[in-house]
Short mmCIF file of C-alpha atoms in Angstrom, two decimals:
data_model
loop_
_atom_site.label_atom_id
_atom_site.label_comp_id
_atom_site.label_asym_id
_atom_site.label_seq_id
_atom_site.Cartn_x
_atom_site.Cartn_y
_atom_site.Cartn_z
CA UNK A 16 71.74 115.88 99.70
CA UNK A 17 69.48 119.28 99.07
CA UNK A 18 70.50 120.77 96.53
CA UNK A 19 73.38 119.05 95.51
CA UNK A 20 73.59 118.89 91.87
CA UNK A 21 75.43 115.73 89.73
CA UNK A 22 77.38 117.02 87.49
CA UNK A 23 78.97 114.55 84.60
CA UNK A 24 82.08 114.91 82.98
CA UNK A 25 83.38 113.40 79.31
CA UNK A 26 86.38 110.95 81.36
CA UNK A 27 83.59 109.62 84.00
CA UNK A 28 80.62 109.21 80.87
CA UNK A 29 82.83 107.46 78.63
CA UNK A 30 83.63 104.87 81.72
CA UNK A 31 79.64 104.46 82.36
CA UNK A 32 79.03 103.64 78.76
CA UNK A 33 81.67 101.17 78.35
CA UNK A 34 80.36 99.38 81.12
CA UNK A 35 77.36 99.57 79.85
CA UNK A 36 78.19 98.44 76.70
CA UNK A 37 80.16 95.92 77.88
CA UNK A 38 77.17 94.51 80.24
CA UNK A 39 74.71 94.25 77.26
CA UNK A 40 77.62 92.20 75.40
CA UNK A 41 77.43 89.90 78.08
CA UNK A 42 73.99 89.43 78.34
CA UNK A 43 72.94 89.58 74.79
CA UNK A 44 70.59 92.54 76.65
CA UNK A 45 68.61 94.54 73.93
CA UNK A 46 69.00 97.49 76.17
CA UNK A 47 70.29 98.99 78.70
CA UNK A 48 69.89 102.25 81.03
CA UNK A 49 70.99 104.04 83.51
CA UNK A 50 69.16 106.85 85.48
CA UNK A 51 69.08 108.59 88.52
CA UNK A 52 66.52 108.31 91.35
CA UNK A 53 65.04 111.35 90.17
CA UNK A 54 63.85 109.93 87.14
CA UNK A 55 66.66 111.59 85.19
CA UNK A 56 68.47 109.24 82.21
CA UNK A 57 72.04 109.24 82.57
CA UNK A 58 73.20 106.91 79.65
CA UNK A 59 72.04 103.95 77.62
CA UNK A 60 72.99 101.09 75.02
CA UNK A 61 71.45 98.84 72.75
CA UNK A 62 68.51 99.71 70.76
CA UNK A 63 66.72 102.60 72.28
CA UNK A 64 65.54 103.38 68.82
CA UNK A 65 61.57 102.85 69.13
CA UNK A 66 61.77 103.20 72.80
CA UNK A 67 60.89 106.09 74.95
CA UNK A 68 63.99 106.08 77.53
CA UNK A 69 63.08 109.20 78.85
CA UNK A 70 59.44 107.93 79.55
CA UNK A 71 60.80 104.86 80.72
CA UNK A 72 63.59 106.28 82.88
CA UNK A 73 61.31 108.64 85.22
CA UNK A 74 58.41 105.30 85.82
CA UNK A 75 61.25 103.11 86.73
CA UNK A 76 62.56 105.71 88.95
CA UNK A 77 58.48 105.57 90.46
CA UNK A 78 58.97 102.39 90.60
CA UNK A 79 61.87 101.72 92.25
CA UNK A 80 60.64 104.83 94.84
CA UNK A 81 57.23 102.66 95.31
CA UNK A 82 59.04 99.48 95.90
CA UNK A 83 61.35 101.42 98.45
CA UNK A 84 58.42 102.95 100.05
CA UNK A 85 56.85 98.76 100.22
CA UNK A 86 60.27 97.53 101.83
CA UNK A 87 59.93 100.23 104.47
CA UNK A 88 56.56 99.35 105.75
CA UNK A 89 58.06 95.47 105.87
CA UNK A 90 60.91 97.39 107.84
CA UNK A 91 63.79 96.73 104.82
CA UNK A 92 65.55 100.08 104.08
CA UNK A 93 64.91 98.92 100.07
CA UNK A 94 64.78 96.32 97.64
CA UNK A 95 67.88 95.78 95.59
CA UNK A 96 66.65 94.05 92.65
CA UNK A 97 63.35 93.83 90.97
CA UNK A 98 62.18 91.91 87.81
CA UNK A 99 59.25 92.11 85.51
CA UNK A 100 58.52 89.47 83.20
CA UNK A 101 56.97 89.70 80.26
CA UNK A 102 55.39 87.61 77.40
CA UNK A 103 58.44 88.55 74.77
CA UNK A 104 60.57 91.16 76.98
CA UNK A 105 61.50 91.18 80.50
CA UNK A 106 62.95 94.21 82.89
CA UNK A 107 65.89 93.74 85.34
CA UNK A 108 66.62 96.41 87.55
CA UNK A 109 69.55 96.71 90.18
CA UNK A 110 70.24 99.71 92.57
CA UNK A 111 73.71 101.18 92.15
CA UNK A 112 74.62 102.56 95.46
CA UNK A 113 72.17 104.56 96.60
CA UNK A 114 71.08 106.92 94.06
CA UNK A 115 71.45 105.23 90.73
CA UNK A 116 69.37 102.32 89.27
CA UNK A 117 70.84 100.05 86.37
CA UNK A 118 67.89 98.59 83.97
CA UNK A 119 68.49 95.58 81.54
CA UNK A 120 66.02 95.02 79.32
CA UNK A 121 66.16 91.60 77.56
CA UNK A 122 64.14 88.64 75.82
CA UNK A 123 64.47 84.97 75.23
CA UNK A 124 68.12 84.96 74.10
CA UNK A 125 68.91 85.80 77.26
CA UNK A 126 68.81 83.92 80.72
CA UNK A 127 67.52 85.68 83.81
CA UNK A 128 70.43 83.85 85.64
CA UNK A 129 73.27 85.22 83.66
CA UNK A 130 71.32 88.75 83.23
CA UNK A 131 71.91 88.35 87.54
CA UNK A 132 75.06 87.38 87.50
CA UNK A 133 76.67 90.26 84.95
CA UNK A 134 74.35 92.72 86.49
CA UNK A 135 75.81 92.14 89.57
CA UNK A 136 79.74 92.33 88.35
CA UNK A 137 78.33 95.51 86.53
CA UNK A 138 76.79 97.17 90.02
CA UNK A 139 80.10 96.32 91.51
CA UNK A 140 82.04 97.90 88.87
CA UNK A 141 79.47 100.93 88.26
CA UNK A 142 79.57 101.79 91.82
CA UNK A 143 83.10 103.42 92.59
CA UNK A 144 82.58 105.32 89.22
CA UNK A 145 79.50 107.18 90.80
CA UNK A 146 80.84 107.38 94.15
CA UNK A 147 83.90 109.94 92.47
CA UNK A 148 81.29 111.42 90.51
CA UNK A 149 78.91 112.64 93.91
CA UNK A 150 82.67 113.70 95.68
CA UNK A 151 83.32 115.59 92.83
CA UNK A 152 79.79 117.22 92.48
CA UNK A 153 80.10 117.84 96.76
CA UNK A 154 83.55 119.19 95.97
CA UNK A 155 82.55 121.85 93.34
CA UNK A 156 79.33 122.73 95.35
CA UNK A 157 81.43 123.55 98.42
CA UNK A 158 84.08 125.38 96.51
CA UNK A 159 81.44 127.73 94.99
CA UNK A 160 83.14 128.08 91.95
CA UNK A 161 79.83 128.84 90.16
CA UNK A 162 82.43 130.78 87.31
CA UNK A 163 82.62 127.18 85.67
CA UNK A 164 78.89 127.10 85.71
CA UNK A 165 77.53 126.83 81.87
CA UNK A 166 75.24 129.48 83.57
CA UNK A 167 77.25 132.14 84.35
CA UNK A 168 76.53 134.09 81.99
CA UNK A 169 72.85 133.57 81.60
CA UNK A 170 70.86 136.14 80.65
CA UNK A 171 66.68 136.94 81.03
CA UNK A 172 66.76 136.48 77.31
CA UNK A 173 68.27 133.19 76.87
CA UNK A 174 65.33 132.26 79.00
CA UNK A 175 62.87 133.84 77.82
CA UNK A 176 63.91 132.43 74.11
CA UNK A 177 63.39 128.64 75.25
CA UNK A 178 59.90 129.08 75.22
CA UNK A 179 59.82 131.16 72.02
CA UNK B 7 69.47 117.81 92.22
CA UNK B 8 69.98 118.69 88.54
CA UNK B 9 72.06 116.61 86.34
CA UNK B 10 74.22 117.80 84.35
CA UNK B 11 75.91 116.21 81.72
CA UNK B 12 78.98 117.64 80.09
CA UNK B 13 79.33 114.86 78.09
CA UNK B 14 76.00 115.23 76.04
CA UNK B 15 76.33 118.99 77.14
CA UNK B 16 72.53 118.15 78.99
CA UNK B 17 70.81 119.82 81.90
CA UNK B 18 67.95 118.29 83.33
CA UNK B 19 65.34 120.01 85.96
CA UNK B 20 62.33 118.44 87.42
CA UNK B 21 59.47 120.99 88.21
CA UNK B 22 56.55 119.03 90.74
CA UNK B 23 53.61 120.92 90.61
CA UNK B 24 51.59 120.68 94.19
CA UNK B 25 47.85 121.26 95.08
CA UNK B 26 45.13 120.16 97.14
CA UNK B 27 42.85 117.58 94.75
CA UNK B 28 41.36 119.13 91.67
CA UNK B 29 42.97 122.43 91.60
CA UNK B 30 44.35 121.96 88.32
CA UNK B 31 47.36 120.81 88.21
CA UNK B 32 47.27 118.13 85.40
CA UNK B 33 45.37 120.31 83.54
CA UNK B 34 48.34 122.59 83.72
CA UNK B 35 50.43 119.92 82.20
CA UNK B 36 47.73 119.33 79.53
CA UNK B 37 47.81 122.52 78.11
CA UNK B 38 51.39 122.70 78.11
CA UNK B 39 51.61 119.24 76.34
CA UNK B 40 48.92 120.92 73.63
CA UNK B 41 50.87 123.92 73.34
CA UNK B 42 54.44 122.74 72.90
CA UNK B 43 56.21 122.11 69.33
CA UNK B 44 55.95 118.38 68.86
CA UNK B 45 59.68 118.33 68.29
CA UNK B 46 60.22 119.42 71.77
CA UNK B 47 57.75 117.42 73.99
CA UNK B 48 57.80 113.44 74.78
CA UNK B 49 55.21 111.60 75.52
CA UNK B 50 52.72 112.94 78.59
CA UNK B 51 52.29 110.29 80.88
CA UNK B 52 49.30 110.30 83.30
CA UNK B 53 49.15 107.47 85.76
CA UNK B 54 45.84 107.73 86.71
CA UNK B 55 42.63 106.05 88.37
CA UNK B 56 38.97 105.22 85.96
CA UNK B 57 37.67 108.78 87.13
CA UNK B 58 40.91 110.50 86.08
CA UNK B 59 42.21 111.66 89.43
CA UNK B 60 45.90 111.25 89.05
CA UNK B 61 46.87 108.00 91.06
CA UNK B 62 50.78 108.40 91.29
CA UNK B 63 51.90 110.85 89.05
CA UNK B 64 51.75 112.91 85.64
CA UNK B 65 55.00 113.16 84.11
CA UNK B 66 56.25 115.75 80.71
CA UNK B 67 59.28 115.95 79.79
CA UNK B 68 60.20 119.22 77.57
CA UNK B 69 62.97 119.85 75.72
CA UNK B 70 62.87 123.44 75.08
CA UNK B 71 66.24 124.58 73.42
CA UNK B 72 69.45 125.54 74.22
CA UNK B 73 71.31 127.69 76.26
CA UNK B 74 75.09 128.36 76.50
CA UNK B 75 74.89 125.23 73.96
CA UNK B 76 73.77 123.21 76.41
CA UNK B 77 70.37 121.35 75.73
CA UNK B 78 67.93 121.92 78.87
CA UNK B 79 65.63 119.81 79.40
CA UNK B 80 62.69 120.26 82.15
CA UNK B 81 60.94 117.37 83.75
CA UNK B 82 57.26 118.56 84.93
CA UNK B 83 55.55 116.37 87.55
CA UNK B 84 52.57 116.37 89.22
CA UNK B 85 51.51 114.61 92.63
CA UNK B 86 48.09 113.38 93.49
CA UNK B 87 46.31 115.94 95.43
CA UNK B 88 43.49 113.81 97.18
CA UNK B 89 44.92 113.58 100.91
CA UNK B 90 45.40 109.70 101.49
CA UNK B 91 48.11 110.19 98.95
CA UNK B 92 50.96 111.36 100.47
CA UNK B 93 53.63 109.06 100.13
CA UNK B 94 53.23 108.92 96.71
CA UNK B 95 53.60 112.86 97.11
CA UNK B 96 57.02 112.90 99.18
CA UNK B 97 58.35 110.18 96.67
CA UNK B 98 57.49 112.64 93.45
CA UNK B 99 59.15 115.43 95.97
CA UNK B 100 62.85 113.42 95.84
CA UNK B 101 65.04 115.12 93.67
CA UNK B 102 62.70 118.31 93.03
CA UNK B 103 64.31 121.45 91.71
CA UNK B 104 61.58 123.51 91.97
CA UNK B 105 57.83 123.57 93.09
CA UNK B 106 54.65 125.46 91.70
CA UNK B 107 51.82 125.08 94.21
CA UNK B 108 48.70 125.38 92.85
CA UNK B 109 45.77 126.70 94.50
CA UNK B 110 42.08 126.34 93.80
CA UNK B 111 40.84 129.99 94.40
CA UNK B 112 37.19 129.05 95.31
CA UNK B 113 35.86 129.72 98.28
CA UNK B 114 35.16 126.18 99.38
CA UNK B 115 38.50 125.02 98.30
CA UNK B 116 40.56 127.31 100.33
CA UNK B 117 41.02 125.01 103.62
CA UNK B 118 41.97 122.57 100.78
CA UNK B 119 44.58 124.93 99.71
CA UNK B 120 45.69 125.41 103.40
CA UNK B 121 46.52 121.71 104.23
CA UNK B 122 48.19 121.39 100.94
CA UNK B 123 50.58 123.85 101.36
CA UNK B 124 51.33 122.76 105.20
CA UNK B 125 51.85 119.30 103.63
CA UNK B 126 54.18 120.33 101.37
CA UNK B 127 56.44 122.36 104.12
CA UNK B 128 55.82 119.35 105.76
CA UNK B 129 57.20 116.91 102.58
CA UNK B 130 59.93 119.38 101.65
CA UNK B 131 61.43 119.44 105.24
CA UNK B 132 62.12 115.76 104.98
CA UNK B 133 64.29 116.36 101.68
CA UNK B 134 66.03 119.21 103.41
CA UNK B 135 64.12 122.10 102.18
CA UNK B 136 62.08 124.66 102.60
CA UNK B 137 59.90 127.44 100.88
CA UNK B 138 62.38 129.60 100.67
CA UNK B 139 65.49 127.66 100.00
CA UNK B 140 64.11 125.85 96.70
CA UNK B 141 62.45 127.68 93.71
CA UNK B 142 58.95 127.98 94.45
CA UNK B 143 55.49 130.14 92.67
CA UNK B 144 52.21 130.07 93.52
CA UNK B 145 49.75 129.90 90.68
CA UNK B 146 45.70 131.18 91.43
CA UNK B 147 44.09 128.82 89.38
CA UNK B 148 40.33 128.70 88.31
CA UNK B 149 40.24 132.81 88.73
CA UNK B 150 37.02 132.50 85.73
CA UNK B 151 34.93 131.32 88.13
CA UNK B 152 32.18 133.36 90.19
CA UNK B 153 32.70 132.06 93.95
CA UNK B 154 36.57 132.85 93.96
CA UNK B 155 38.57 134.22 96.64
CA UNK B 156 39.70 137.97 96.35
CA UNK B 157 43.81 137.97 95.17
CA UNK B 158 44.86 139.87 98.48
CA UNK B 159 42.83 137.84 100.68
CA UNK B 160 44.39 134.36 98.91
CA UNK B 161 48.05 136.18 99.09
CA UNK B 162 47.56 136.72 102.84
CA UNK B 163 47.07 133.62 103.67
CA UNK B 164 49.13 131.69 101.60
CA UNK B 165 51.69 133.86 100.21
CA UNK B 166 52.54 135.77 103.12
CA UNK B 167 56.55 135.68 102.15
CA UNK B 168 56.03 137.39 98.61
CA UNK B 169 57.18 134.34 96.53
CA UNK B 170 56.21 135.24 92.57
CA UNK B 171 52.31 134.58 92.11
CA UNK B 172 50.49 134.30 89.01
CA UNK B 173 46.29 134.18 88.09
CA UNK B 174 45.38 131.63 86.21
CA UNK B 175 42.53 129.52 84.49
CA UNK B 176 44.54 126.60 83.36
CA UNK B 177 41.73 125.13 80.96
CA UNK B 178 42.11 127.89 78.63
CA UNK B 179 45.77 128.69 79.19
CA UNK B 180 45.45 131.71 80.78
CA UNK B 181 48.61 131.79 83.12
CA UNK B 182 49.60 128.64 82.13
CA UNK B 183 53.37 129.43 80.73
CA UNK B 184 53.83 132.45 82.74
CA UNK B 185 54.10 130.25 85.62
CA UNK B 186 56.01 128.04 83.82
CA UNK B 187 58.85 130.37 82.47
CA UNK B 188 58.63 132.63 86.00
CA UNK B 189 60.00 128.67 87.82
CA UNK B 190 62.35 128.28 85.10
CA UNK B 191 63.97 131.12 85.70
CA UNK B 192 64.12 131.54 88.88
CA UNK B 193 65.44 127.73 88.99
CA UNK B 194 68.17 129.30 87.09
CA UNK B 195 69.15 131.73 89.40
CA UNK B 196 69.29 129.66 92.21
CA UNK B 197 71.22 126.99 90.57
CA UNK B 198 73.45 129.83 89.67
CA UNK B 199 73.93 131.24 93.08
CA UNK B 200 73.93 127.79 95.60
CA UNK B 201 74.80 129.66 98.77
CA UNK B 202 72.00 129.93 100.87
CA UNK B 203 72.81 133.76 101.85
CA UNK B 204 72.24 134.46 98.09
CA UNK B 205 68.90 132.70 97.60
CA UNK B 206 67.65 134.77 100.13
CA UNK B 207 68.76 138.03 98.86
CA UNK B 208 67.45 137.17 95.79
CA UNK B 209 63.93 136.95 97.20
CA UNK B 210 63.96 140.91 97.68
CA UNK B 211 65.99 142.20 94.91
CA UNK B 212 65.55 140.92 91.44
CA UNK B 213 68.92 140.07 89.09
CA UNK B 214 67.13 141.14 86.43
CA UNK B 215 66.29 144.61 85.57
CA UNK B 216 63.06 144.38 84.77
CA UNK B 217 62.15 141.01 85.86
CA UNK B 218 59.68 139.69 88.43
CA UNK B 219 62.28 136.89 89.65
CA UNK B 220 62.81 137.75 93.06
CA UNK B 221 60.01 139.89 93.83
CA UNK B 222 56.27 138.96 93.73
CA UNK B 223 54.92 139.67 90.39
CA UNK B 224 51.12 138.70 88.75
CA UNK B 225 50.01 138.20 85.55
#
């Protein structure tokens, strides 16, 4: 997987966050998240307003890399599924495939049970949409057509202007 | 593995910054953090232990602008440095799109420096790179001090390939966002050009008139 970069289209992020917005229907969540092993968000829903998703995104990505590096010593290849309760909010997180983790973030109106059991349906339904998403990023990266690149036409300045 | 998100019209790179123990690299982050517009930083996160050596990771995420209308957003890490943490190191490697090893340029940090860099070949190699297939600098940190290491002397021995070097002092700044921009851009360029045969051309002859990507350059 060096260097392979994931590369999102408007068809395949529109399908993410209707599952997504779907799943937090379900489970009366208060939010939901997506993001990448890498600690990268991908998408979200619910009320992310007050929270910081990106600081959230790359410690559950720690996390989930911590608990990974647990199951191997125990001689698992991962854990699936972890869960953090707290006094008012509680965390469910699910792997999606391999590189993707699905958080759920919900309180008492929720049940843990049905938070696994929607979760689940969404993993199964998330899945395939990444899946085409990686073949399509493999595709472009072994075509080399870097003309579609939004950096194609980059320049030293455009650089150099980010940091001002 | 950047992600890229047409959608949002997002980029996102993560930038690990690697060093033996104390070297500087959360300071590094620090003075980023106090340098950068509000508007453009989150929140710095520092997971680390009561004496403030960094336990798992320090994490900033940036939002500098926009280029081509797409927002780019970098994602700095650093690993723990003390030895005994390594897998917390090759876990903070997943994912990397570029790496600034820091060195401590004292005298009695250089075998330090040494391992460090040998464990990060060593880290990279199981995520399927290498020095010179992923954007990499080497920042001189702590050059204020009176028991450092000549420049040549450090660049012999742990720049012998001529990958873009900086001197810095990272508690004042000094250094600090030349390193920074010098990753950034050369992140660019090999995002740009993914073939392998490019990368390494790029290493001897800069794209940029001008510029110190691609050749070794100090500041």
């Amino acid at each position: 997987m060096a260097g392979l970069n994931m590369v999102m289209n408007d068809e395949a992020f529109k399908l993410v966050e209707a599952e997504l917005q779907k799943l937090i229907e379900q489970v009366n969540g208060k939010v939901i998240f997506l993001v990448d092993k890498n600690g990268q968000m991908i998408a979200s829903a619910g009320q992310t307003k007050g929270i910081d998703t990106t600081a959230l995104a790359s410690l559950t990505a720690g996390n989930i890399a911590a608990t990974a590096g647990m199951a191997q010593l125990l001689g698992e290849k991962e854990f699936s599924i972890l869960f953090h309760e707290g006094e008012k909010d509680n965390i469910h997180i699910a792997l999606v495939g391999t590189r993707i983790i699905l958080v759920t973030i919900f309180d008492s109106r929720s049940a843990l049970g049905i938070v696994r059991l929607r979760v689940k349906k969404a993993v199964d339904s998330l899945g395939p949409i990444f899946e085409d998403i990686f073949k399509k990023s493999e595709k472009d990266k072994n075509s080399k057509q870097t003309s579609k690149s939004p950096f194609a036409e980059i320049t030293e300045d455009d650089i150099e202007k980010l940091f001002g | 593995m950047s992600f890229i998100n047409y959608s949002a019209r997002e980029i996102n790179c993560k930038i690990v910054y690697y060093g033996p123990g104390l070297c500087g690299k959360t300071t590094n982050l620090q003075f980023v953090y106090k340098k950068t517009d509000p508007d453009n930083k989150g929140k710095m996160i520092s997971l680390a232990t009561e004496t403030e050596r960094t336990l798992f990771f320090d994490f900033l995420p940036l939002s500098l602008g926009s280029i081509r209308g797409f927002k780019v957003r970098f994602h700095l890490y650093t690993v723990p440095g003390q030895v005994f943490y390594d897998a917390s190191r090759k876990l903070i490697l997943r994912g990397v799109d570029g790496v600034v090893f820091v060195a401590d340029s004292q005298v009695e940090r250089m075998e330090a420096n040494i391992e460090s860099l040998q464990n990060l070949q060593k880290n990279l190699a199981e995520h399927g790179f290498n020095l010179g297939t992923i954007p990499y600098v080497i920042q001189y940190n702590k050059r204020d001090l009176p028991n450092v290491i000549p420049l040549e002397e450090l660049q012999k021995v742990l720049n012998p390939k001529g990958a873009p070097y900086f001197e810095a002092v990272a508690m004042t700044g000094t250094g600090v966002f030349e390193t920074l921009k010098e990753i950034a851009k050369i992140w660019y360029i090999f995002f740009l050009f993914r073939t392998q045969s490019v990368i390494l051309y790029l290493y001897a002859f800069p794209l940029f008139p001008g510029s110190s990507v691609g050749r070794a350059g100090g500041c």
